[in-house]
Coordinates of C-alpha atoms in Angstrom, one line a residue:
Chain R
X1 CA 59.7 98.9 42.2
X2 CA 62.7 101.1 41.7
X3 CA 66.4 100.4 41.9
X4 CA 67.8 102.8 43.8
X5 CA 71.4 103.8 42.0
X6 CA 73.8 105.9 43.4
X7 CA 74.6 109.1 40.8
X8 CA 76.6 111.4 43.0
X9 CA 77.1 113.2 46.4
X10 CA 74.9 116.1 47.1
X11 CA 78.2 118.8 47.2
X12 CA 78.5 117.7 43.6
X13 CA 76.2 120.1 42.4
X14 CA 76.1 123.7 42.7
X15 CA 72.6 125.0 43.7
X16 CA 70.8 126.0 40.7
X17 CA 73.0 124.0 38.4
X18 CA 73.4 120.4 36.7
X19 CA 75.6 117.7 36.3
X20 CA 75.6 114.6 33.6
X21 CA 75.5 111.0 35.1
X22 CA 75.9 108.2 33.0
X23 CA 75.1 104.7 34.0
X24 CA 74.4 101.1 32.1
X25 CA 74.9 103.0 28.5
X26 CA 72.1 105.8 29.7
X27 CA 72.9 109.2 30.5
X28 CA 71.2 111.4 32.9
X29 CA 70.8 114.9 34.3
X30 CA 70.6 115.4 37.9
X31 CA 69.6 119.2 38.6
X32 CA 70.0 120.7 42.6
X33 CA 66.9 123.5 42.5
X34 CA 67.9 126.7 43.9
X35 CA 65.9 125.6 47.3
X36 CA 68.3 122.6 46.8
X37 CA 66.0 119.8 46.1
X38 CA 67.6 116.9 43.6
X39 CA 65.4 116.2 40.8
X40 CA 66.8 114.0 37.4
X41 CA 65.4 113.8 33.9
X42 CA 67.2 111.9 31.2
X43 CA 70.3 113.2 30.0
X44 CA 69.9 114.0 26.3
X45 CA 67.5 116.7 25.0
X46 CA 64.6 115.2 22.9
X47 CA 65.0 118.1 19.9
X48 CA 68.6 116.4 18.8
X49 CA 70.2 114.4 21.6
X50 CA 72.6 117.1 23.1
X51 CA 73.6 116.5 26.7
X52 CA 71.4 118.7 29.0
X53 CA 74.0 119.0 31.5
X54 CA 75.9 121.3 29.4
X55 CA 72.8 123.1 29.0
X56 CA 71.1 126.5 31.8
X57 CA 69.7 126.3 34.7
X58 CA 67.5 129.1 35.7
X59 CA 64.8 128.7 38.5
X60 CA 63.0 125.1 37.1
X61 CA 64.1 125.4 33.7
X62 CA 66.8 123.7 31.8
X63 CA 67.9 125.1 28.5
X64 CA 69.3 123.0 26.4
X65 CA 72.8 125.0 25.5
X66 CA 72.0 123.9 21.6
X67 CA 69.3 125.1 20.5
X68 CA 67.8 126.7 23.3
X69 CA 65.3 124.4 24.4
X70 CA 63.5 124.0 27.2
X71 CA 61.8 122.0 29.9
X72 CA 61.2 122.5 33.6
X73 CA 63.2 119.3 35.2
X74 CA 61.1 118.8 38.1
X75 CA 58.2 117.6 35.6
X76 CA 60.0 117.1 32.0
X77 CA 57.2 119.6 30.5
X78 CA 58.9 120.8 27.0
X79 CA 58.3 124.4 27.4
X80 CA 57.8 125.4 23.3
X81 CA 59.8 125.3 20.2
X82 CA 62.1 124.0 18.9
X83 CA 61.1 121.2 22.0
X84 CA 57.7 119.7 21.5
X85 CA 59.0 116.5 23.6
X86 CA 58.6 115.8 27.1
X87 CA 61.5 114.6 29.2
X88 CA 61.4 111.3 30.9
X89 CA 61.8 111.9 34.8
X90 CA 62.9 109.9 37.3
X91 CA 62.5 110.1 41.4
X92 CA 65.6 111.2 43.6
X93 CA 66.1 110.7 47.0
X94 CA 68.8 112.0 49.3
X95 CA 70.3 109.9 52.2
X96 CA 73.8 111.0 53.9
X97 CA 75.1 113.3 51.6
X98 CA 74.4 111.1 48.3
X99 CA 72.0 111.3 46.0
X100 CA 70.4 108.0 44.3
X101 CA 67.6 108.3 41.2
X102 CA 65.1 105.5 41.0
X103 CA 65.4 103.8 37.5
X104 CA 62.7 100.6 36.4
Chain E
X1 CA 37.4 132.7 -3.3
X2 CA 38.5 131.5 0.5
X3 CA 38.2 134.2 2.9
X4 CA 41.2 135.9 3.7
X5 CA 43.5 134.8 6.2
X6 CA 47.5 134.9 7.4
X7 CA 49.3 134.3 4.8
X8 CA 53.3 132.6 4.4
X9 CA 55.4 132.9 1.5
X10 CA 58.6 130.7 2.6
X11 CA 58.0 127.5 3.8
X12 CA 61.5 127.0 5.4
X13 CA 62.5 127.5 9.3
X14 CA 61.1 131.1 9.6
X15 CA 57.6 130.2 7.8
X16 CA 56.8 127.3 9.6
X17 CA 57.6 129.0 13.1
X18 CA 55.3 131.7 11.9
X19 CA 52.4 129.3 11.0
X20 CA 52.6 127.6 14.6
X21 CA 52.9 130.8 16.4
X22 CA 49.6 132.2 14.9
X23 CA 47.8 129.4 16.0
X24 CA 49.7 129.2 19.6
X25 CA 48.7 133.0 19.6
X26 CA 45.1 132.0 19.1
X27 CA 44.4 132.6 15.8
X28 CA 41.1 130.9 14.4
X29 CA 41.1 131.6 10.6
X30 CA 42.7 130.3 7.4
X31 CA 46.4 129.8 7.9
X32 CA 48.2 129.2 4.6
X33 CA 52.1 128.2 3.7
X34 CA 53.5 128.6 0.9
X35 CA 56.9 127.1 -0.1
X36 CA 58.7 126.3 -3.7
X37 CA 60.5 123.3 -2.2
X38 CA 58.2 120.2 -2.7
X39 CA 59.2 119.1 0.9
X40 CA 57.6 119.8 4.0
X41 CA 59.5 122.4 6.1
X42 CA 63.0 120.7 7.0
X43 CA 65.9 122.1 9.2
X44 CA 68.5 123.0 7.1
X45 CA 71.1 123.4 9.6
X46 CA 72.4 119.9 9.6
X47 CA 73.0 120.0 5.6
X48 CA 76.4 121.2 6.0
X49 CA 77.3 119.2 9.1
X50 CA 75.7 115.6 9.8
X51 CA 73.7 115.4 6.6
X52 CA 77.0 115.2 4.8
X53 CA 77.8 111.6 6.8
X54 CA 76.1 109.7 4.4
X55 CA 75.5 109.4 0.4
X56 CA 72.5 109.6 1.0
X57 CA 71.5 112.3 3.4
X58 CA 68.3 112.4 5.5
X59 CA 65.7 114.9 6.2
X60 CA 64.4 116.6 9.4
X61 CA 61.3 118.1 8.6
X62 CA 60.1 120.5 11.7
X63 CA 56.8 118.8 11.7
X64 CA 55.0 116.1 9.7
X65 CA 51.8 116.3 8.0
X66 CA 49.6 115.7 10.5
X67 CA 50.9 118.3 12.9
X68 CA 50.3 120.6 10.1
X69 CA 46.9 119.3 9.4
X70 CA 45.9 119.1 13.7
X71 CA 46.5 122.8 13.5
X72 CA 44.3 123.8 10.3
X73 CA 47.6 125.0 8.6
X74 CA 46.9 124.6 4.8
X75 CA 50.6 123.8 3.4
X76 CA 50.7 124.8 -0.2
X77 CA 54.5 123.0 -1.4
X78 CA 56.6 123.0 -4.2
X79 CA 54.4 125.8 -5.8
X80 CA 56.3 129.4 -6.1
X81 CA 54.5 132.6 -5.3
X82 CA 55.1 134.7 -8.2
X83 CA 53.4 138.1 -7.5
X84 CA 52.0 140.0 -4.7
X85 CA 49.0 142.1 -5.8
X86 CA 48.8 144.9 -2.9
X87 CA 45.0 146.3 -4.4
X88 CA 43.4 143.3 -4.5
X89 CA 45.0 141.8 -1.5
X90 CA 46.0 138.3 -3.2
X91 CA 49.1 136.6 -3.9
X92 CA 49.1 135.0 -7.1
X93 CA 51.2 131.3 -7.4
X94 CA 52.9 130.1 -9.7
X95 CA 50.1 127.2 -11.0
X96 CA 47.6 130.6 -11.7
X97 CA 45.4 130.4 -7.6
X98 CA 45.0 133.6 -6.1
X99 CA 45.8 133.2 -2.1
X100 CA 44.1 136.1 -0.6
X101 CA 45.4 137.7 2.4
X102 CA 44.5 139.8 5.8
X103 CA 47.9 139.8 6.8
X104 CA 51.1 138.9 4.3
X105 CA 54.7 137.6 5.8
X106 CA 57.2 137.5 3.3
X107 CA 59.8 134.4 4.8
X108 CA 61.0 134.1 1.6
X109 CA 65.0 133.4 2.8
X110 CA 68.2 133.7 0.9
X111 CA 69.6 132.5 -1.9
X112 CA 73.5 131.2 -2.3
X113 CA 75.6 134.3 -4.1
X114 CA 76.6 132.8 -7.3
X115 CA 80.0 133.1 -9.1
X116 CA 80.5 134.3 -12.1
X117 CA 83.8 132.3 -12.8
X118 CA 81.6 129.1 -12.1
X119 CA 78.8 129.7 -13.9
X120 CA 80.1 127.4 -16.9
X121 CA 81.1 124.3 -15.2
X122 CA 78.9 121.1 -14.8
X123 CA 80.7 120.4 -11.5
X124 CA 80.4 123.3 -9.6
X125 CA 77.2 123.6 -6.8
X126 CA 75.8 126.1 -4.2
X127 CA 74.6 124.8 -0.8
X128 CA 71.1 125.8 0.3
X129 CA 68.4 122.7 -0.4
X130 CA 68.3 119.3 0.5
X131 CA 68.8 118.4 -3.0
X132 CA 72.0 120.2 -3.4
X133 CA 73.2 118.5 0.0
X134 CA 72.3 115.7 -1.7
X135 CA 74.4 116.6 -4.8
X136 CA 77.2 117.3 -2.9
X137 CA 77.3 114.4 -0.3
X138 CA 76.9 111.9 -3.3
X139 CA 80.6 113.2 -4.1
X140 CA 82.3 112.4 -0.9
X141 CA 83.8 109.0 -1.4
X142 CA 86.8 108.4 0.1
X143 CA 90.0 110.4 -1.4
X144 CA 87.8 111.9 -4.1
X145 CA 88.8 116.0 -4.5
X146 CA 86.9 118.8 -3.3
X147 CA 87.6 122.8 -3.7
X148 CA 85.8 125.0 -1.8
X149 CA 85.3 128.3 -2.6
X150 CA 84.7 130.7 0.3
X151 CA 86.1 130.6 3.9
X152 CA 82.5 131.5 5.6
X153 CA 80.6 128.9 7.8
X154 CA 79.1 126.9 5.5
X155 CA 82.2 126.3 3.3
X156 CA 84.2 125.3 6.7
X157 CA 81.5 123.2 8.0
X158 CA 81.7 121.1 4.9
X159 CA 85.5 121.2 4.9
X160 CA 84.9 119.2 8.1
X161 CA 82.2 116.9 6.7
X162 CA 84.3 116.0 3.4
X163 CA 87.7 115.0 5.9
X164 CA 85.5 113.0 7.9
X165 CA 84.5 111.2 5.2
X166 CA 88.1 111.1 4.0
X167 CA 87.8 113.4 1.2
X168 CA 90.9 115.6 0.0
X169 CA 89.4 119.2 0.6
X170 CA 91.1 122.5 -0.3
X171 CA 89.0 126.2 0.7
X172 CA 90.0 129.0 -1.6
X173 CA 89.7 132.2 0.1
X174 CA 89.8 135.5 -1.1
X175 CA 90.2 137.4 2.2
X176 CA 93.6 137.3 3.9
X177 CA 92.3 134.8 6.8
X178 CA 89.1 132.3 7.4
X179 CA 85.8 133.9 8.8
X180 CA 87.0 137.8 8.1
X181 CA 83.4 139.1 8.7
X182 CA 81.7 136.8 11.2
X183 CA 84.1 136.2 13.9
X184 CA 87.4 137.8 15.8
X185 CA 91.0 136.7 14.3
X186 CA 91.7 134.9 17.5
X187 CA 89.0 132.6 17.0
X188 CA 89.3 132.2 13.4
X189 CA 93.4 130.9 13.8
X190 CA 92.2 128.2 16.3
X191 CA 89.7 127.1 13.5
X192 CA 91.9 127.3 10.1
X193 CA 94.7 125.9 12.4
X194 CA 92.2 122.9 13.3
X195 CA 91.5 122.0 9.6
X196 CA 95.0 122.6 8.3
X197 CA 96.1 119.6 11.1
X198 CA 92.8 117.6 10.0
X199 CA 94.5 117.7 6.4
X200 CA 92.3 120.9 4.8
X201 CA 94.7 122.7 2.2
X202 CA 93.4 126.2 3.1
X203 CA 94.6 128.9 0.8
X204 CA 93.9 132.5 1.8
X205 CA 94.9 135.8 0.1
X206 CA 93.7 133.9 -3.2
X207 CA 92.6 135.3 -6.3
X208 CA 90.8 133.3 -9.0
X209 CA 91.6 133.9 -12.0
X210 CA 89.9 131.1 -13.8
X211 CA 87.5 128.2 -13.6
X212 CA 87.0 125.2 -16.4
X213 CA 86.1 121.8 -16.6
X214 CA 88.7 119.9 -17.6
X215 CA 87.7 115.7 -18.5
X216 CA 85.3 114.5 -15.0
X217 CA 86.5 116.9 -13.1
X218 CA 86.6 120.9 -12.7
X219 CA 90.1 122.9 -12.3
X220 CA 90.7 126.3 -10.7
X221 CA 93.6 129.0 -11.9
X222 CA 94.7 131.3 -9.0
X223 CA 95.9 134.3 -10.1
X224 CA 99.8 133.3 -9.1
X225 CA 99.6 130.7 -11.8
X226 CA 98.6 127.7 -9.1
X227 CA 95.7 124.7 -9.9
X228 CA 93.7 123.2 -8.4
X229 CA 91.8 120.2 -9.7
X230 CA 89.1 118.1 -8.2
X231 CA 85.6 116.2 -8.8
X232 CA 83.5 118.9 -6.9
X233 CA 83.7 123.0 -6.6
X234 CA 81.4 124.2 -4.0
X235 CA 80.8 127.7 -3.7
X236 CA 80.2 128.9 -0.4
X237 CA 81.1 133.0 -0.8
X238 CA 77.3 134.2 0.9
X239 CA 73.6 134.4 0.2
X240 CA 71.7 137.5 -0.8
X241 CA 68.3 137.7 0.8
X242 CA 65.4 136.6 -2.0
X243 CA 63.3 140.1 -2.2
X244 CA 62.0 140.0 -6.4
X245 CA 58.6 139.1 -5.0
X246 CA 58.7 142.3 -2.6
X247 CA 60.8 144.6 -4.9
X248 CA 58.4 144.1 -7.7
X249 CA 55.3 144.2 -4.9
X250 CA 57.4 148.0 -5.0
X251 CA 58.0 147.7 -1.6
X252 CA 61.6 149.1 0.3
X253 CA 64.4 147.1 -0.1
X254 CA 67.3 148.1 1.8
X255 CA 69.9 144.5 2.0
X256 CA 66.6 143.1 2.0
X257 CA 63.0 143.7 2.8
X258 CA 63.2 146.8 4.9
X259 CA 61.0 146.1 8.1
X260 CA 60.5 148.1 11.4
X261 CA 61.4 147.0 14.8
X262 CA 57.7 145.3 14.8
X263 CA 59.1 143.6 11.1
X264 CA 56.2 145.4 9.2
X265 CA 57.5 146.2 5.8
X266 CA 56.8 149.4 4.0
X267 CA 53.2 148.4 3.3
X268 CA 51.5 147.4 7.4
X269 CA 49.8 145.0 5.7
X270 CA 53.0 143.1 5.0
X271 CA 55.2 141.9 7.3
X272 CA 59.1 140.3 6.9
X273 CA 61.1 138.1 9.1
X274 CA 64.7 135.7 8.6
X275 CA 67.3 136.0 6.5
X276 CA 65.0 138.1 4.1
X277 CA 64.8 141.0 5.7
X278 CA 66.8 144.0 7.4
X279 CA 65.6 144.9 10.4
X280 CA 66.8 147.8 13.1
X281 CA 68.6 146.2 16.0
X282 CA 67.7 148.5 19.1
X283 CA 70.9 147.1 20.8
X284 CA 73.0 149.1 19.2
X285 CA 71.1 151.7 18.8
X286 CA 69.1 150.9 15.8
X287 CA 71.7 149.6 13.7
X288 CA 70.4 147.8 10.4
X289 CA 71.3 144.8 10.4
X290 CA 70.4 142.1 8.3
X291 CA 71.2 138.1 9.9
X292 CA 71.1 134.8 8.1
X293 CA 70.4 132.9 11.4
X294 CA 68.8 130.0 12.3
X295 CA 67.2 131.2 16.2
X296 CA 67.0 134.8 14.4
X297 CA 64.7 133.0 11.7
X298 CA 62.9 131.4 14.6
X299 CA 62.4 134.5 16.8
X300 CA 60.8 136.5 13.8
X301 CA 58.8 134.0 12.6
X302 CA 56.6 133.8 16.0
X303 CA 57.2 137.8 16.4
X304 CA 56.1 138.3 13.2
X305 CA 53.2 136.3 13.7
X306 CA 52.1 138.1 16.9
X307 CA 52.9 141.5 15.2
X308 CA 50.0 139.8 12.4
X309 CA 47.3 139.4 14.8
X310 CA 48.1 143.7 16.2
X311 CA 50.5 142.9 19.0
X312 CA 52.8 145.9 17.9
X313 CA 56.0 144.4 20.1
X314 CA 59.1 145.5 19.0
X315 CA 62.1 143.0 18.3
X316 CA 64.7 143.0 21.3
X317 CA 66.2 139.8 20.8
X318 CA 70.5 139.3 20.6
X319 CA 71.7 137.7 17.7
X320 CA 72.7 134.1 18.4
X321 CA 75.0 131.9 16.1
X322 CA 76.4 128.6 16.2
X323 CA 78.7 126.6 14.1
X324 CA 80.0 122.9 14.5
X325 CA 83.1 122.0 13.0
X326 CA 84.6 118.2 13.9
X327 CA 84.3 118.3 17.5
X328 CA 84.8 121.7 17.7
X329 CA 81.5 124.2 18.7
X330 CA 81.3 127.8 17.9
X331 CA 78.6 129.9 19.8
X332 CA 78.4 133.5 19.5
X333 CA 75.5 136.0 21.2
X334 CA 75.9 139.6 20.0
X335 CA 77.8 141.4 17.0
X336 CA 81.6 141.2 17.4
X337 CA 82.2 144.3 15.6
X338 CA 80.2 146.5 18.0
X339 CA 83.1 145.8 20.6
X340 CA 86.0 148.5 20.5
X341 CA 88.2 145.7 23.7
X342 CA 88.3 141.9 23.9
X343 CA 88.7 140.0 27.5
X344 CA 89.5 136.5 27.1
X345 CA 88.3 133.8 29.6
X346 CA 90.0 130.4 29.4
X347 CA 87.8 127.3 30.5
X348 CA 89.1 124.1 30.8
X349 CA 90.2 121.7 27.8
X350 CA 90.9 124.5 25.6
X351 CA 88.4 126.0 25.2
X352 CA 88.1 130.1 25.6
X353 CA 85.6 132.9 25.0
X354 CA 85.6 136.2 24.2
X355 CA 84.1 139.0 25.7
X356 CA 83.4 142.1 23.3
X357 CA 82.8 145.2 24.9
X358 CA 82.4 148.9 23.7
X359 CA 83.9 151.7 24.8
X360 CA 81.8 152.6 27.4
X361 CA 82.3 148.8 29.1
X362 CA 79.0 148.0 27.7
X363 CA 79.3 144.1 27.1
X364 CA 78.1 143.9 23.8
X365 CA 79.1 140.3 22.3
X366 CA 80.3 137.0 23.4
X367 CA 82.2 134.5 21.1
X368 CA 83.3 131.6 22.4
X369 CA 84.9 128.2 21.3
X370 CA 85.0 124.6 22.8
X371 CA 84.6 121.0 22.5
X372 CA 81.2 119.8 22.2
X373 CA 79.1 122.3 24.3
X374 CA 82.1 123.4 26.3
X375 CA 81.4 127.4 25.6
X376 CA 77.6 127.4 25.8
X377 CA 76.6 127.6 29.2
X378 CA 78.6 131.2 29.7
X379 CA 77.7 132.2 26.0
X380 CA 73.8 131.7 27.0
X381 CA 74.9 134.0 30.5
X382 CA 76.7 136.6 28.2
X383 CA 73.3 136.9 26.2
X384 CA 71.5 137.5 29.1
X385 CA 73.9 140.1 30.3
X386 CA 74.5 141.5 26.7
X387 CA 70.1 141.9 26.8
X388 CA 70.9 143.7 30.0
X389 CA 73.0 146.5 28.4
X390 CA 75.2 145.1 31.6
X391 CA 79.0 146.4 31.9
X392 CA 80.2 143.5 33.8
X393 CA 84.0 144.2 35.2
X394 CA 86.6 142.8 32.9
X395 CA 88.9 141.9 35.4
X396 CA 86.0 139.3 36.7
X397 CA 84.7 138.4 32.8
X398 CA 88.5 137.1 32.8
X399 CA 88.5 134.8 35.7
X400 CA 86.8 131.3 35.2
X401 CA 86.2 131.0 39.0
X402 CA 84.2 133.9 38.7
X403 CA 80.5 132.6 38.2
X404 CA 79.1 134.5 35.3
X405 CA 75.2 133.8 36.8
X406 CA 77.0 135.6 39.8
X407 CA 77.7 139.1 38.1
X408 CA 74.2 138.8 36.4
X409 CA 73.0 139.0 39.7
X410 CA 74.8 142.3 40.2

């Protein structure tokens, strides 16, 4: 079962964008879709641990701003080289204007 | 004999990329890679930054042995190609096997440019292989002395690696300021400013007029009569792209092995990609250009390999550069020098970017500097606009309210 943790309020991110959200020592992405669904992955890119939230979004990619990267962060898929690592995801839910991922 | 296949000689970032990309293109037949290092492909772009942390520094190879092996990749390592024979179609190694070929892609790099000055001392070293990073890193114990020759990126980025490891570092440059080819003077202040206050002695304008070892250490005479002695003399002043192997194959070289836009060489058979070869740039309008890149490298080597297997695409890809410096991050997308006006945009905590456009307002690079990843986001959005031949207004490139995703939509 999930514990629902609290990561930020929905005006917080910019559709089509990302923000970084650290909690317990981890650090997370939280990405707003350009429909504006919440979706989260973890925070550091599996090619050489840059923060993703400093990285593109276009449509359901992130790129990492690195080394160019990417996955699509609704399903963590690494989308080619250099990235031949999936991204962990996590599930988001929305409830009055704050948005919560679901971490084990 | 094997039956002829695709064919690598250079087994670094370029190669390896190639080798993959055939097979992600499909490719069913012999794949062979050929490097002179003993190691498996490795990333050298940390070699001058975090691989200098440590005594002892580690190795990223792009992929291990069995991903080589998964994909039918025959790795031939630590074995030197030593002729290409264009009649019979082989390419003869160095222990005597002849590799025939279909298709031939010369990733064969660059080499450091050497010094004649330092040619006689025991202490001085280049910086291209994991063993010379090895070399070198073994040096930097704490307060030991190290002169670096060359302002360019790989001598600064070590500057930065030898102070954090509490080093006493001095860069002898023979250009009036830091970085005169590679990036705008704006930029390259905020950098020498940022070693000079991290404790780098950074003489510019400086001839040298000698080099000798003097007892365990090696001293250099500028040309005003000053000294400078220390354990280690690195020599960071370029590479020259590693062409014998085509020159003598007689094909064109031209600052490099001259390719087309679909990086075929002067013989269709044989293709070039990375810092090897020069390559027209249909940006700017076919410029030669010739880029010692690390995304370049990767973007030929798959291009290359679909140009292999008959694709015939042309290159359109914009340059893209980066260089890490203590905390700072450079990123830049385009060729500076193509711009004839600079717009600057400030972003928060310092950092800024510059946006190089020509005459007619076509935005035609992007450099930008920052903490950590500050600059990358917009520098990735000035690529896409710089692919777009887009002339974005200045007034709006200067604002940082001004979304820059908002005026690729335009």
């Amino acid at each position: 079962m999930a514990d629902w943790i609290e990561a930020c309020l929905v005006d917080d991110v910019d559709e089509e964008d990302v923000i970084r959200f650290d909690h317990e020592g981890r650090t997370f992405a939280i990405y707003r879709s350009p429909d504006g669904q919440f979706f989260a992955t973890d925070g550091l890119c599996t090619h050489e641990k840059v923060h993703l939230a400093d990285g593109l979004v276009m449509d359901d990619i992130i790129e990492c701003p690195k080394h160019n990267g990417r996955f699509n962060y609704k399903t963590g898929a690494a989308k080619g080289a250099p990235v031949c690592v999936n991204l962990a995801t996590y599930p988001v839910k929305v409830e009055a204007g704050t948005v919560f991922i679901g971490l084990d | 004999m094997t039956e002829p296949g695709m064919v690598i000689v250079g087994a670094g970032e370029c190669g390896a990329r190639a080798a993959f990309a055939l097979r992600e293109e499909g490719f069913a037949g012999p794949v062979t890679l050929i490097g002179a290092e003993p190691h498996l492909p490795y990333e050298r772009p940390p070699l001058s930054k975090q691989g200098m942390a440590a005594d002892r520094p580690g190795m990223t190879p792009i992929a291990g042995h069995d991903r080589f092996a998964q994909q039918g990749i025959r790795l031939v390592l630590g074995n030197q190609a030593r002729a290409i024979d264009r009649a019979a179609r082989t390419v003869e190694l160095a222990e005597g096997e002849r590799v025939p070929y279909h298709r031939l892609l010369l990733a064969t790099g660059a080499v450091p440019r050497r010094l004649p000055a330092a040619a006689a001392s025991r202490h001085a070293v280049t910086l291209r292989t994991h063993e010379d990073a090895e070399r070198i890193a073994g040096h930097l114990s704490a307060r030991a002395r190290i002169t670096i020759v060359g302002g360019g990126f790989i001598g600064l980025e070590l500057a930065a690696a030898a102070i954090g490891r509490d080093c006493r570092v001095t860069v002898i440059e023979a250009l009036p300021r830091l970085l005169a080819r590679a990036v705008p003077a704006e930029i390259a202040e905020r950098i020498a400013d940022t070693h000079r206050a991290r404790g780098v002695e950074i003489l510019t304008a400086a001839s040298i007029e000698a080099i000798r070892d003097v007892g365990e250490g090696v001293q250099v005479t500028l040309a005003d009569g000053r000294a400078i002695a220390a354990e280690l003399l690195v020599v960071g002043i370029g590479a020259l792209p590693a062409t014998d192997i085509a020159a003598e194959a007689g094909l064109v070289v031209d600052n490099g092995i001259r390719v087309d836009a679909t990086l075929a060489s002067s013989d269709p058979d044989i293709f070039a990609a990375g810092d090897c070869c020069s390559f027209p740039l249909a940006l700017y309008g076919g410029r030669r250009v010739r880029l010692e890149a690390w995304r370049n490298a990767q973007e030929q080597g798959a291009l290359a390999a679909r140009n292999m297997l008959g694709a015939r695409e042309a290159h359109s890809a914009v340059p893209w550069f980066w260089s890490d410096q203590y905390d700072l991050t450079l990123q830049i997308a385009g060729l500076c020098d193509e711009g004839a006006t600079t717009v600057r945009r400030d972003l928060g905590g310092d950092a800024f970017i510059l946006f190089h456009l020509a005459a007619d307002g076509r935005l035609v690079a992007a450099s930008g500097l920052g903490h950590g990843n500050a600059v990358a986001r917009d520098i990735r959005l000035a690529e896409m606009l710089i692919a777009r031949r887009a002339a974005p207004d200045p007034r709006k490139l200067a604002i940082p309210d001004v979304k820059l995703k908002s005026l690729l939509a335009a």
